[in-house]
Short mmCIF file of C-alpha atoms in Angstrom, two decimals:
data_model
loop_
_atom_site.label_atom_id
_atom_site.label_comp_id
_atom_site.label_asym_id
_atom_site.label_seq_id
_atom_site.Cartn_x
_atom_site.Cartn_y
_atom_site.Cartn_z
CA MET A 18 -2.34 -28.40 102.98
CA ARG A 19 -5.56 -29.43 101.24
CA PHE A 20 -7.61 -28.92 104.41
CA GLN A 21 -6.25 -25.56 105.50
CA GLY A 22 -9.06 -23.62 107.19
CA GLN A 23 -11.32 -26.67 107.44
CA HIS A 24 -12.72 -28.22 110.61
CA VAL A 25 -12.74 -32.00 110.93
CA ILE A 26 -14.29 -34.41 113.44
CA VAL A 27 -12.80 -37.89 113.77
CA THR A 28 -14.72 -40.08 116.20
CA GLY A 29 -12.57 -42.61 118.00
CA GLY A 30 -9.74 -40.40 116.86
CA THR A 31 -7.12 -40.88 119.58
CA ARG A 32 -6.12 -44.51 118.98
CA GLY A 33 -5.57 -46.97 116.17
CA ILE A 34 -6.79 -46.06 112.70
CA GLY A 35 -8.64 -43.04 114.09
CA ALA A 36 -5.42 -41.54 115.46
CA GLY A 37 -3.77 -42.06 112.08
CA LEU A 38 -6.65 -40.30 110.35
CA ALA A 39 -6.62 -37.38 112.78
CA GLU A 40 -2.87 -37.01 112.31
CA ALA A 41 -3.22 -37.07 108.53
CA PHE A 42 -5.79 -34.27 108.60
CA LEU A 43 -3.57 -32.24 110.95
CA ASN A 44 -0.67 -32.63 108.54
CA GLU A 45 -2.90 -31.29 105.76
CA GLY A 46 -3.70 -28.12 107.70
CA ALA A 47 -7.07 -28.96 109.26
CA THR A 48 -8.32 -28.14 112.73
CA VAL A 49 -9.21 -31.55 114.16
CA VAL A 50 -11.56 -32.57 116.95
CA ALA A 51 -10.80 -36.17 117.95
CA THR A 52 -13.44 -37.82 120.12
CA TYR A 53 -12.98 -40.77 122.45
CA ALA A 54 -15.14 -42.73 124.86
CA GLY A 55 -12.99 -43.94 127.72
CA ASN A 56 -9.21 -44.18 127.44
CA VAL A 57 -8.17 -40.85 128.93
CA GLU A 58 -4.49 -41.77 129.09
CA ALA A 59 -4.31 -42.55 125.36
CA ALA A 60 -6.26 -39.40 124.49
CA GLU A 61 -3.99 -37.15 126.54
CA ALA A 62 -0.90 -38.81 125.08
CA PHE A 63 -2.23 -38.26 121.57
CA LYS A 64 -2.92 -34.60 122.29
CA ALA A 65 0.51 -34.12 123.84
CA LYS A 66 2.17 -35.73 120.82
CA HIS A 67 0.63 -33.05 118.61
CA ALA A 68 1.12 -30.09 120.95
CA GLY A 69 1.23 -26.84 119.04
CA LYS A 70 -1.10 -28.13 116.33
CA PRO A 71 -4.84 -27.33 116.11
CA ILE A 72 -5.96 -30.56 117.82
CA HIS A 73 -8.86 -30.76 120.27
CA ILE A 74 -10.15 -33.81 122.10
CA ALA A 75 -13.67 -34.49 123.37
CA LYS A 76 -14.77 -37.32 125.64
CA PHE A 77 -18.26 -38.75 125.12
CA ASP A 78 -20.09 -41.88 123.95
CA VAL A 79 -21.28 -41.54 120.35
CA SER A 80 -24.22 -43.86 121.11
CA ASP A 81 -25.53 -41.47 123.79
CA GLU A 82 -27.99 -39.15 122.06
CA LYS A 83 -27.85 -36.43 124.72
CA ALA A 84 -24.06 -36.49 124.79
CA VAL A 85 -23.89 -36.10 121.01
CA GLU A 86 -26.39 -33.24 121.08
CA ASN A 87 -24.38 -31.50 123.81
CA PHE A 88 -21.18 -31.90 121.80
CA PHE A 89 -22.71 -30.16 118.79
CA ALA A 90 -24.40 -27.53 120.95
CA ASP A 91 -20.94 -26.62 122.24
CA TRP A 92 -19.39 -26.51 118.74
CA LYS A 93 -17.04 -23.52 118.89
CA PHE A 94 -16.00 -23.28 115.28
CA PRO A 95 -17.60 -21.27 112.46
CA SER A 96 -18.17 -24.32 110.26
CA LEU A 97 -17.83 -28.09 109.95
CA GLU A 98 -16.44 -29.45 106.72
CA VAL A 99 -15.63 -33.10 107.47
CA LEU A 100 -17.01 -35.85 109.73
CA VAL A 101 -15.26 -39.21 109.89
CA ASN A 102 -17.38 -41.81 111.70
CA ASN A 103 -14.60 -44.04 112.98
CA SER A 104 -15.80 -45.06 116.47
CA GLY A 105 -16.31 -48.79 116.58
CA ILE A 106 -16.08 -51.79 118.87
CA ARG A 107 -16.20 -55.57 118.59
CA ARG A 108 -17.77 -58.14 120.89
CA ASP A 109 -17.17 -61.36 118.98
CA GLY A 110 -19.01 -64.60 119.61
CA ILE A 111 -21.00 -67.21 117.76
CA ILE A 112 -24.66 -66.28 117.44
CA ALA A 113 -25.96 -69.24 119.50
CA SER A 114 -24.14 -68.01 122.59
CA MET A 115 -23.90 -64.27 121.94
CA PRO A 116 -25.36 -62.28 124.87
CA SER A 117 -27.97 -59.76 123.78
CA GLU A 118 -25.97 -57.01 125.50
CA ASP A 119 -23.02 -57.73 123.18
CA TRP A 120 -25.30 -57.43 120.17
CA ASP A 121 -26.80 -54.18 121.46
CA ARG A 122 -23.50 -52.59 122.44
CA VAL A 123 -21.88 -53.20 119.05
CA LEU A 124 -24.92 -52.01 117.09
CA ASN A 125 -25.33 -48.97 119.35
CA THR A 126 -21.72 -47.83 119.06
CA ASN A 127 -21.03 -48.69 115.44
CA LEU A 128 -24.38 -47.98 113.79
CA LYS A 129 -26.44 -45.82 116.13
CA GLY A 130 -23.33 -43.74 116.80
CA THR A 131 -22.93 -43.18 113.05
CA TYR A 132 -26.60 -42.16 112.82
CA LEU A 133 -26.41 -39.70 115.73
CA MET A 134 -23.17 -38.05 114.59
CA THR A 135 -24.32 -37.86 110.97
CA LYS A 136 -27.71 -36.43 111.91
CA ASN A 137 -26.21 -33.59 113.92
CA ALA A 138 -23.31 -32.96 111.53
CA VAL A 139 -25.67 -32.63 108.56
CA LEU A 140 -27.59 -29.89 110.37
CA VAL A 141 -24.35 -27.89 110.71
CA MET A 142 -23.09 -28.64 107.20
CA MET A 143 -26.36 -27.61 105.55
CA LYS A 144 -25.89 -24.04 106.80
CA SER A 145 -22.81 -23.63 104.61
CA ARG A 146 -24.05 -25.98 101.90
CA TYR A 147 -20.88 -28.06 102.03
CA GLY A 148 -19.75 -31.21 103.78
CA ARG A 149 -17.91 -34.50 103.55
CA ILE A 150 -18.95 -37.50 105.64
CA VAL A 151 -16.80 -40.63 105.57
CA ASN A 152 -17.89 -43.76 107.43
CA MET A 153 -15.22 -46.23 108.47
CA SER A 154 -17.07 -49.42 107.63
CA SER A 155 -15.30 -52.76 107.12
CA VAL A 156 -14.89 -55.51 104.61
CA GLY A 157 -16.34 -57.63 107.43
CA GLY A 158 -19.72 -56.17 106.56
CA LYS A 159 -19.44 -57.88 103.17
CA LEU A 160 -17.54 -61.05 104.05
CA GLY A 161 -19.44 -61.87 107.23
CA LEU A 162 -16.61 -63.43 109.21
CA PRO A 163 -17.67 -66.21 111.64
CA GLY A 164 -18.23 -64.96 115.17
CA GLN A 165 -18.92 -61.41 114.03
CA ALA A 166 -22.65 -61.35 113.26
CA ASN A 167 -23.13 -58.18 115.33
CA TYR A 168 -20.07 -56.43 113.91
CA ALA A 169 -20.87 -57.42 110.32
CA ALA A 170 -24.47 -56.24 110.71
CA SER A 171 -23.33 -52.87 112.05
CA LYS A 172 -20.84 -52.34 109.25
CA ALA A 173 -23.23 -53.42 106.52
CA GLY A 174 -25.76 -51.08 108.12
CA GLN A 175 -23.38 -48.14 107.77
CA ILE A 176 -23.14 -48.76 104.04
CA ALA A 177 -26.93 -49.08 103.62
CA MET A 178 -27.50 -45.95 105.69
CA SER A 179 -25.01 -44.03 103.54
CA LEU A 180 -26.87 -44.91 100.37
CA SER A 181 -30.03 -43.28 101.72
CA VAL A 182 -28.42 -40.27 103.38
CA SER A 183 -26.23 -39.49 100.37
CA LYS A 184 -29.39 -38.99 98.29
CA GLU A 185 -31.01 -36.81 100.95
CA VAL A 186 -28.14 -34.32 101.19
CA ALA A 187 -26.69 -34.34 97.67
CA LYS A 188 -28.35 -31.06 96.68
CA ARG A 189 -26.63 -29.35 99.61
CA ASN A 190 -23.20 -30.33 98.28
CA ILE A 191 -22.72 -32.86 101.10
CA THR A 192 -21.26 -36.23 100.18
CA VAL A 193 -21.49 -39.45 102.20
CA ASN A 194 -19.09 -42.30 101.46
CA ASN A 195 -17.63 -45.39 103.10
CA VAL A 196 -14.15 -46.77 103.46
CA CYS A 197 -13.98 -50.51 104.12
CA PRO A 198 -10.60 -51.58 105.48
CA GLY A 199 -9.50 -55.17 105.75
CA PHE A 200 -6.67 -56.26 108.05
CA ILE A 201 -4.78 -53.12 109.05
CA GLU A 202 -1.68 -52.99 111.27
CA THR A 203 -2.82 -51.46 114.56
CA GLU A 204 -2.59 -52.40 118.23
CA LEU A 205 -5.79 -54.42 117.73
CA LEU A 206 -3.87 -56.93 115.63
CA ALA A 207 -0.62 -56.76 117.60
CA ASP A 208 -1.91 -59.19 120.23
CA LEU A 209 -2.98 -61.90 117.80
CA PRO A 210 -1.18 -65.26 118.01
CA GLU A 211 1.50 -65.69 115.37
CA GLU A 212 -0.31 -68.61 113.73
CA GLN A 213 -3.51 -66.57 113.42
CA VAL A 214 -1.57 -63.71 111.85
CA LYS A 215 -0.14 -66.13 109.28
CA GLU A 216 -3.62 -67.50 108.57
CA TYR A 217 -5.10 -64.04 108.05
CA LYS A 218 -2.24 -62.95 105.81
CA SER A 219 -2.61 -66.09 103.73
CA GLN A 220 -6.19 -65.02 102.93
CA VAL A 221 -5.04 -61.65 101.56
CA PRO A 222 -3.95 -61.71 97.90
CA MET A 223 -1.17 -59.19 98.68
CA LYS A 224 -0.01 -61.45 101.56
CA ARG A 225 0.37 -58.58 104.03
CA PHE A 226 -1.67 -56.37 106.32
CA GLY A 227 -2.42 -52.81 105.30
CA LYS A 228 -0.93 -49.72 106.90
CA VAL A 229 -2.87 -46.95 108.58
CA GLU A 230 -1.29 -44.49 106.14
CA GLU A 231 -2.85 -46.39 103.25
CA VAL A 232 -6.28 -46.06 104.82
CA ALA A 233 -5.72 -42.38 105.59
CA ALA A 234 -4.85 -41.63 101.97
CA ALA A 235 -8.24 -42.90 100.83
CA VAL A 236 -10.12 -41.07 103.57
CA LEU A 237 -8.37 -37.80 102.77
CA PHE A 238 -9.34 -38.12 99.13
CA LEU A 239 -13.02 -38.82 99.84
CA ALA A 240 -13.03 -35.90 102.31
CA SER A 241 -11.44 -33.51 99.82
CA LYS A 242 -13.03 -30.96 97.50
CA GLU A 243 -11.71 -32.99 94.58
CA ALA A 244 -14.09 -35.85 95.44
CA SER A 245 -17.12 -33.64 94.83
CA TYR A 246 -18.88 -36.04 92.45
CA ILE A 247 -18.43 -39.18 94.55
CA THR A 248 -21.22 -39.99 96.99
CA GLY A 249 -22.93 -43.15 98.23
CA ALA A 250 -19.78 -45.08 97.32
CA SER A 251 -17.75 -47.66 99.23
CA LEU A 252 -14.02 -48.11 98.77
CA ASP A 253 -12.36 -51.36 99.85
CA ILE A 254 -8.83 -51.12 101.25
CA THR A 255 -8.09 -54.78 101.68
CA GLY A 256 -5.12 -55.88 99.56
CA GLY A 257 -7.60 -57.74 97.38
CA LEU A 258 -9.61 -59.41 100.18
CA ASN A 259 -13.00 -58.34 98.88
CA GLY A 260 -16.50 -59.48 99.69
#
């Protein structure tokens, strides 16, 4: 129960890795606010699964400045200890034929969303002179996989942004770190063709995909009080597939 009495925001926290992170914080005693952008059915199912626990869900687009401001204006809790910037999308395509709207949408959600949530969270955290911000970046921001110029740019941008922000807020006892997963077993990979799964696994030194629980363990550590002297860092969770 390392997070007993703490309040945690996980963006994109009702599906995939985000749901696993929200669940992990709940199991450690935190009050969790999981945000989502569109899939109401999945969000309601996630909330129902954890009925009786201190879970709250909030529907808004993290790239919408007014929506983010309204979310924080309505913050009901006495403090905010942890923000996990997990919201992210992909719109893959080679650069020569990538529509500008696909570039903009990915950068807006993944990078601008991180900026808007971090900006507003820091204002709350500074009041109590404590906070942990963890950005869910990706090894793709280091490897630069073909067809993912927009995604890679957004994820590399999260890391660069963290380096600056971590220095700005360090004196207030607020840390800003990144977790960079590789191939993790979620519904996003479940639909891949079998041959593509084999190809991806062959690239990983451990010859397997990671588990959400393995990602959650790292996020919980970086969000904990014990990680008080770690900031501006990036931790790869890739089975050895490093950039």
